[in-house]
Amino acid sequence: MNAKKRYVLIFLLTLSCLCYNLPYLSSTFYTQFLEAFSLSNTQAGLLLSMFSLTATPGYLFGGMLADRFSPKKLIIISQLMTAACGFAMSFISGYTILLVCYLGFGISTTFIHWSAFLKLIRAQAGENEEGKIFGFFEMCYAIAGAITSYGILAALGSISNFRIVTSVYAAILVLVALIIMVALKDVEENKQSNEFNLKMVGKAFKHPVTWLNGFIVMGLFIMVTGTSYLNPYLSTVFGTTVAFGTGLTIANRTILRLFMSPACGLLLDKWKTPKFLTIFAGALIIISAVFLFIPQEPASKTIAVIVAVVMVVVLAGSRSGLYTPIPEAKMPFEITGTAMGIASAVGYSTDLWLYTLCGRWIDQYGVDGYRNIIWLFIAGLVLVIVCAILLGVYEKKHGVFSMQLEKSQVEA
């Protein structure tokens, strides 16, 4: 397959990741979502907790599913199942149907889709091309997410009911499923390499870096998911427009990743993960603390906006270090995939409680609820720094970088 065709296929595959926009619609269009479905902050948070209830174990077991069944068929099923939930949200009223749909989203987008998607993306890479291929995927994902999200934001003025947005996304996913069905070939299976080995799971569970990486993801994702509340915080407390807050949220999830990830990736290679995460988490603690001293009134809007923009820019850069601890620590290759799954499950488990907790704080304490969220940011970042320091101790104890230096000298 020529390079041009491969990159076209990767772009088409990346469109399937738009399925994640539906369960996280409330994070991007927070105020509009609550108004359209007549929800309280607590109810909106509970929906994402329901999503995480099925999504979190999906990170652990989705790889087994992708190894046993056709990845192409799994992606098609995930698109159609997610679309069905989206249409149900749009046309069936009631909070119960929302809860059911969000449970379904966790199954369709994580358990069925994620590992199958990664497997098909990996299949497009030639020898020693994995970094280039996954980098191209990140770029395509940022572009596709930005176009769809900003397109919807621009169209909101002429949309009579925000529920229509869920139907638009659902229709897009049906189209993506049809395109993948026609344009994409499935991967050839290697049953021997795909055999699930419980011993490998045990080794991954026992390895300390698995858990250090998991808690690093957890600490950063407390802030990544929590920044969705910047939208109502800026508009409610400081008087910015809802459109501005939504635009900032979209930039945080798409545009900034497109520009910050490559630059910070180079910085990460130079500093290594412990130093990189310690510096970035420390900077984010300082930025978060500034919010605690800004007077909560419209007169402080300018300084609040500046701090919020700096926060999301630095946060976007820090994401480069999310999954580098495991490969950087030279964990045995045969358990790397399982370790990544465990770390993902630990890290993303914040969705089980974070949205519900933050929503309850806002409903009960009003403006002061946002201050609690900022303190939660700081707690998560402290966790990142502690784990980064312990990771540095592990790497020094096991001579990780000295081994790399010796290897490079031998090769030279």
Coordinates of N, CA and C in Angstrom, one line a residue, residues 185-288:
K185 N -9.9 -2.4 4.7 CA -9.7 -3.9 4.9 C -9.4 -4.2 6.3
D186 N -9.8 -5.4 6.7 CA -9.5 -5.8 8.1 C -8.1 -6.3 8.2
V187 N -7.6 -6.4 9.4 CA -6.2 -6.9 9.7 C -6.2 -8.4 9.7
E188 N -5.0 -8.9 9.3 CA -4.9 -10.4 9.3 C -4.5 -10.8 10.8
E189 N -5.2 -11.8 11.3 CA -5.0 -12.2 12.6 C -3.8 -13.1 12.8
N190 N -3.2 -12.9 13.9 CA -2.1 -13.9 14.4 C -2.5 -14.5 15.7
K191 N -3.1 -15.6 15.6 CA -3.8 -16.2 16.8 C -2.7 -16.5 17.9
Q192 N -1.5 -16.8 17.5 CA -0.5 -17.1 18.6 C -0.1 -15.9 19.3
S193 N 0.0 -14.8 18.6 CA 0.5 -13.5 19.3 C -0.7 -12.9 20.0
N194 N -1.9 -13.3 19.7 CA -3.1 -12.7 20.3 C -3.6 -13.5 21.5
E195 N -2.9 -14.6 21.8 CA -3.3 -15.4 22.9 C -3.2 -14.7 24.3
F196 N -4.3 -14.7 25.0 CA -4.3 -13.9 26.2 C -3.6 -14.7 27.3
N197 N -2.7 -14.1 28.0 CA -1.8 -14.8 29.0 C -2.0 -14.2 30.3
L198 N -2.6 -14.9 31.3 CA -2.9 -14.4 32.6 C -1.6 -14.1 33.4
K199 N -0.5 -14.8 33.0 CA 0.8 -14.5 33.7 C 1.3 -13.1 33.3
M200 N 1.0 -12.7 32.1 CA 1.4 -11.3 31.7 C 0.6 -10.3 32.5
V201 N -0.6 -10.5 32.7 CA -1.5 -9.6 33.5 C -0.9 -9.5 34.9
G202 N -0.5 -10.6 35.5 CA 0.0 -10.6 36.8 C 1.3 -9.8 36.9
K203 N 2.2 -10.0 35.9 CA 3.4 -9.2 35.9 C 3.1 -7.7 35.8
A204 N 2.2 -7.3 34.9 CA 1.8 -5.9 34.8 C 1.3 -5.3 36.0
F205 N 0.4 -6.1 36.7 CA -0.1 -5.6 38.0 C 0.9 -5.4 39.1
K206 N 1.9 -6.3 39.1 CA 3.0 -6.2 40.1 C 4.0 -5.1 39.8
H207 N 4.1 -4.7 38.6 CA 5.2 -3.7 38.2 C 4.8 -2.3 38.8
P208 N 5.7 -1.7 39.6 CA 5.4 -0.4 40.2 C 5.1 0.7 39.2
V209 N 5.7 0.7 38.1 CA 5.5 1.8 37.1 C 4.1 1.8 36.5
T210 N 3.5 0.6 36.5 CA 2.1 0.5 36.1 C 1.2 1.4 36.9
W211 N 1.4 1.3 38.2 CA 0.6 2.1 39.1 C 1.0 3.6 39.2
L212 N 2.3 3.8 39.1 CA 2.8 5.2 39.0 C 2.2 5.9 37.8
N213 N 2.2 5.2 36.7 CA 1.6 5.8 35.5 C 0.1 6.0 35.6
G214 N -0.6 5.0 36.2 CA -2.0 5.1 36.4 C -2.4 6.3 37.3
F215 N -1.6 6.6 38.4 CA -1.9 7.7 39.2 C -1.5 9.0 38.6
I216 N -0.5 9.0 37.8 CA -0.2 10.2 37.0 C -1.3 10.6 36.1
V217 N -1.8 9.6 35.4 CA -3.0 9.9 34.5 C -4.2 10.4 35.4
M218 N -4.4 9.7 36.5 CA -5.5 10.1 37.4 C -5.3 11.6 37.8
G219 N -4.1 12.0 38.3 CA -3.9 13.3 38.7 C -4.1 14.4 37.7
L220 N -3.6 14.1 36.5 CA -3.7 15.0 35.4 C -5.2 15.1 34.9
F221 N -5.8 13.9 34.9 CA -7.2 13.9 34.3 C -8.2 14.5 35.3
I222 N -7.9 14.6 36.6 CA -8.7 15.4 37.5 C -8.8 16.8 36.9
M223 N -7.7 17.3 36.4 CA -7.7 18.7 35.9 C -8.3 18.7 34.5
V224 N -7.9 17.8 33.6 CA -8.4 17.7 32.3 C -9.9 17.7 32.2
T225 N -10.5 16.8 33.0 CA -11.9 16.7 33.0 C -12.6 17.9 33.8
G226 N -11.9 18.3 34.8 CA -12.4 19.4 35.6 C -12.4 20.8 34.9
T227 N -11.6 20.9 33.9 CA -11.6 22.2 33.2 C -12.8 22.4 32.3
S228 N -13.6 21.4 32.2 CA -14.9 21.6 31.5 C -15.8 22.5 32.3
Y229 N -15.5 22.7 33.6 CA -16.3 23.7 34.4 C -15.8 25.1 34.2
L230 N -14.7 25.3 33.5 CA -14.3 26.7 33.2 C -15.4 27.4 32.4
N231 N -16.1 26.7 31.6 CA -17.2 27.3 30.8 C -18.2 28.0 31.7
P232 N -18.9 27.2 32.6 CA -19.9 27.9 33.4 C -19.2 28.8 34.5
Y233 N -18.0 28.5 34.9 CA -17.3 29.4 35.9 C -17.1 30.8 35.3
L234 N -16.5 30.8 34.1 CA -16.2 32.2 33.5 C -17.5 32.9 33.2
S235 N -18.5 32.2 32.7 CA -19.8 32.9 32.4 C -20.6 33.3 33.6
T236 N -20.7 32.4 34.6 CA -21.5 32.7 35.8 C -20.9 33.7 36.7
V237 N -19.6 33.6 37.0 CA -18.9 34.4 38.0 C -18.3 35.7 37.4
F238 N -17.7 35.5 36.2 CA -17.0 36.7 35.6 C -17.7 37.4 34.5
G239 N -18.8 36.8 34.0 CA -19.7 37.5 33.0 C -19.2 37.3 31.6
T240 N -18.4 36.3 31.3 CA -18.0 36.1 29.9 C -19.2 35.5 29.2
T241 N -19.2 35.5 27.8 CA -20.3 34.9 27.1 C -20.2 33.4 27.2
V242 N -21.3 32.7 27.1 CA -21.3 31.2 27.0 C -20.5 30.7 25.8
A243 N -20.6 31.4 24.7 CA -19.9 31.0 23.5 C -18.4 31.1 23.7
F244 N -17.9 32.1 24.4 CA -16.5 32.2 24.7 C -16.0 31.0 25.5
G245 N -16.7 30.7 26.6 CA -16.3 29.5 27.4 C -16.4 28.2 26.7
T246 N -17.4 28.1 25.8 CA -17.4 26.8 25.0 C -16.3 26.8 24.0
G247 N -16.0 27.9 23.4 CA -14.8 27.9 22.5 C -13.5 27.6 23.1
L248 N -13.3 28.1 24.4 CA -12.1 27.8 25.1 C -12.1 26.3 25.4
T249 N -13.2 25.7 25.8 CA -13.2 24.2 26.0 C -12.9 23.4 24.8
I250 N -13.4 23.8 23.7 CA -13.1 23.1 22.4 C -11.6 23.3 22.1
A251 N -11.1 24.5 22.3 CA -9.6 24.7 22.0 C -8.8 23.8 22.9
N252 N -9.2 23.6 24.2 CA -8.5 22.8 25.1 C -8.5 21.3 24.7
R253 N -9.6 20.9 24.1 CA -9.7 19.5 23.7 C -9.1 19.2 22.3
T254 N -8.9 20.2 21.4 CA -8.5 19.9 20.1 C -7.3 20.8 19.6
I255 N -7.6 22.1 19.4 CA -6.6 22.9 18.7 C -5.3 23.0 19.5
L256 N -5.3 23.2 20.8 CA -4.1 23.3 21.6 C -3.3 22.0 21.6
R257 N -4.0 20.8 21.6 CA -3.3 19.6 21.5 C -2.5 19.5 20.1
L258 N -3.1 20.0 19.1 CA -2.5 20.0 17.8 C -1.1 20.7 17.8
F259 N -1.0 21.8 18.5 CA 0.2 22.6 18.5 C 1.1 22.3 19.6
M260 N 0.6 22.0 20.8 CA 1.4 21.9 22.0 C 2.1 20.5 22.1
S261 N 1.4 19.5 21.6 CA 1.9 18.1 21.8 C 3.2 17.9 21.1
P262 N 3.4 18.3 19.8 CA 4.7 18.1 19.2 C 5.8 18.9 19.9
A263 N 5.6 20.2 20.2 CA 6.6 21.0 20.9 C 7.0 20.4 22.2
C264 N 6.0 20.1 23.0 CA 6.3 19.5 24.4 C 6.8 18.1 24.3
G265 N 6.5 17.4 23.2 CA 7.1 16.1 23.0 C 8.7 16.2 22.9
L266 N 9.1 17.2 22.2 CA 10.6 17.4 22.1 C 11.2 17.8 23.4
L267 N 10.4 18.6 24.2 CA 10.9 19.0 25.5 C 10.9 17.8 26.4
L268 N 10.0 16.9 26.3 CA 9.9 15.7 27.1 C 11.1 14.8 26.8
D269 N 11.5 14.7 25.6 CA 12.7 13.9 25.2 C 13.9 14.4 25.9
K270 N 14.0 15.7 26.0 CA 15.2 16.4 26.6 C 15.2 16.3 28.1
W271 N 14.1 16.5 28.7 CA 14.0 16.6 30.2 C 13.8 15.2 30.8
K272 N 13.1 14.3 30.1 CA 12.6 13.0 30.6 C 11.4 13.3 31.5
T273 N 10.6 12.2 31.6 CA 9.3 12.3 32.2 C 9.2 12.9 33.7
P274 N 10.1 12.4 34.6 CA 10.0 12.9 36.0 C 10.1 14.4 36.1
K275 N 11.2 15.0 35.4 CA 11.4 16.4 35.4 C 10.3 17.2 34.7
F276 N 9.9 16.6 33.5 CA 8.9 17.3 32.7 C 7.6 17.4 33.5
L277 N 7.1 16.3 34.1 CA 5.8 16.3 34.8 C 5.9 17.2 36.1
T278 N 7.0 17.1 36.8 CA 7.2 17.9 38.0 C 7.1 19.4 37.7
I279 N 7.8 19.9 36.6 CA 7.8 21.3 36.2 C 6.4 21.7 35.8
F280 N 5.7 20.9 34.9 CA 4.4 21.3 34.4 C 3.4 21.2 35.4
A281 N 3.4 20.2 36.3 CA 2.4 20.1 37.4 C 2.6 21.3 38.4
G282 N 3.9 21.6 38.7 CA 4.1 22.7 39.6 C 3.6 24.0 39.0
A283 N 3.8 24.2 37.7 CA 3.3 25.5 37.0 C 1.8 25.5 37.1
L284 N 1.1 24.4 36.9 CA -0.3 24.3 36.9 C -0.9 24.6 38.3
I285 N -0.1 24.2 39.4 CA -0.5 24.5 40.7 C -0.5 26.0 41.0
I286 N 0.5 26.6 40.5 CA 0.6 28.1 40.7 C -0.5 28.8 39.9
I287 N -0.8 28.4 38.7 CA -1.8 29.0 37.9 C -3.2 28.8 38.5
S288 N -3.4 27.5 39.0 CA -4.7 27.2 39.7 C -4.9 28.1 40.9

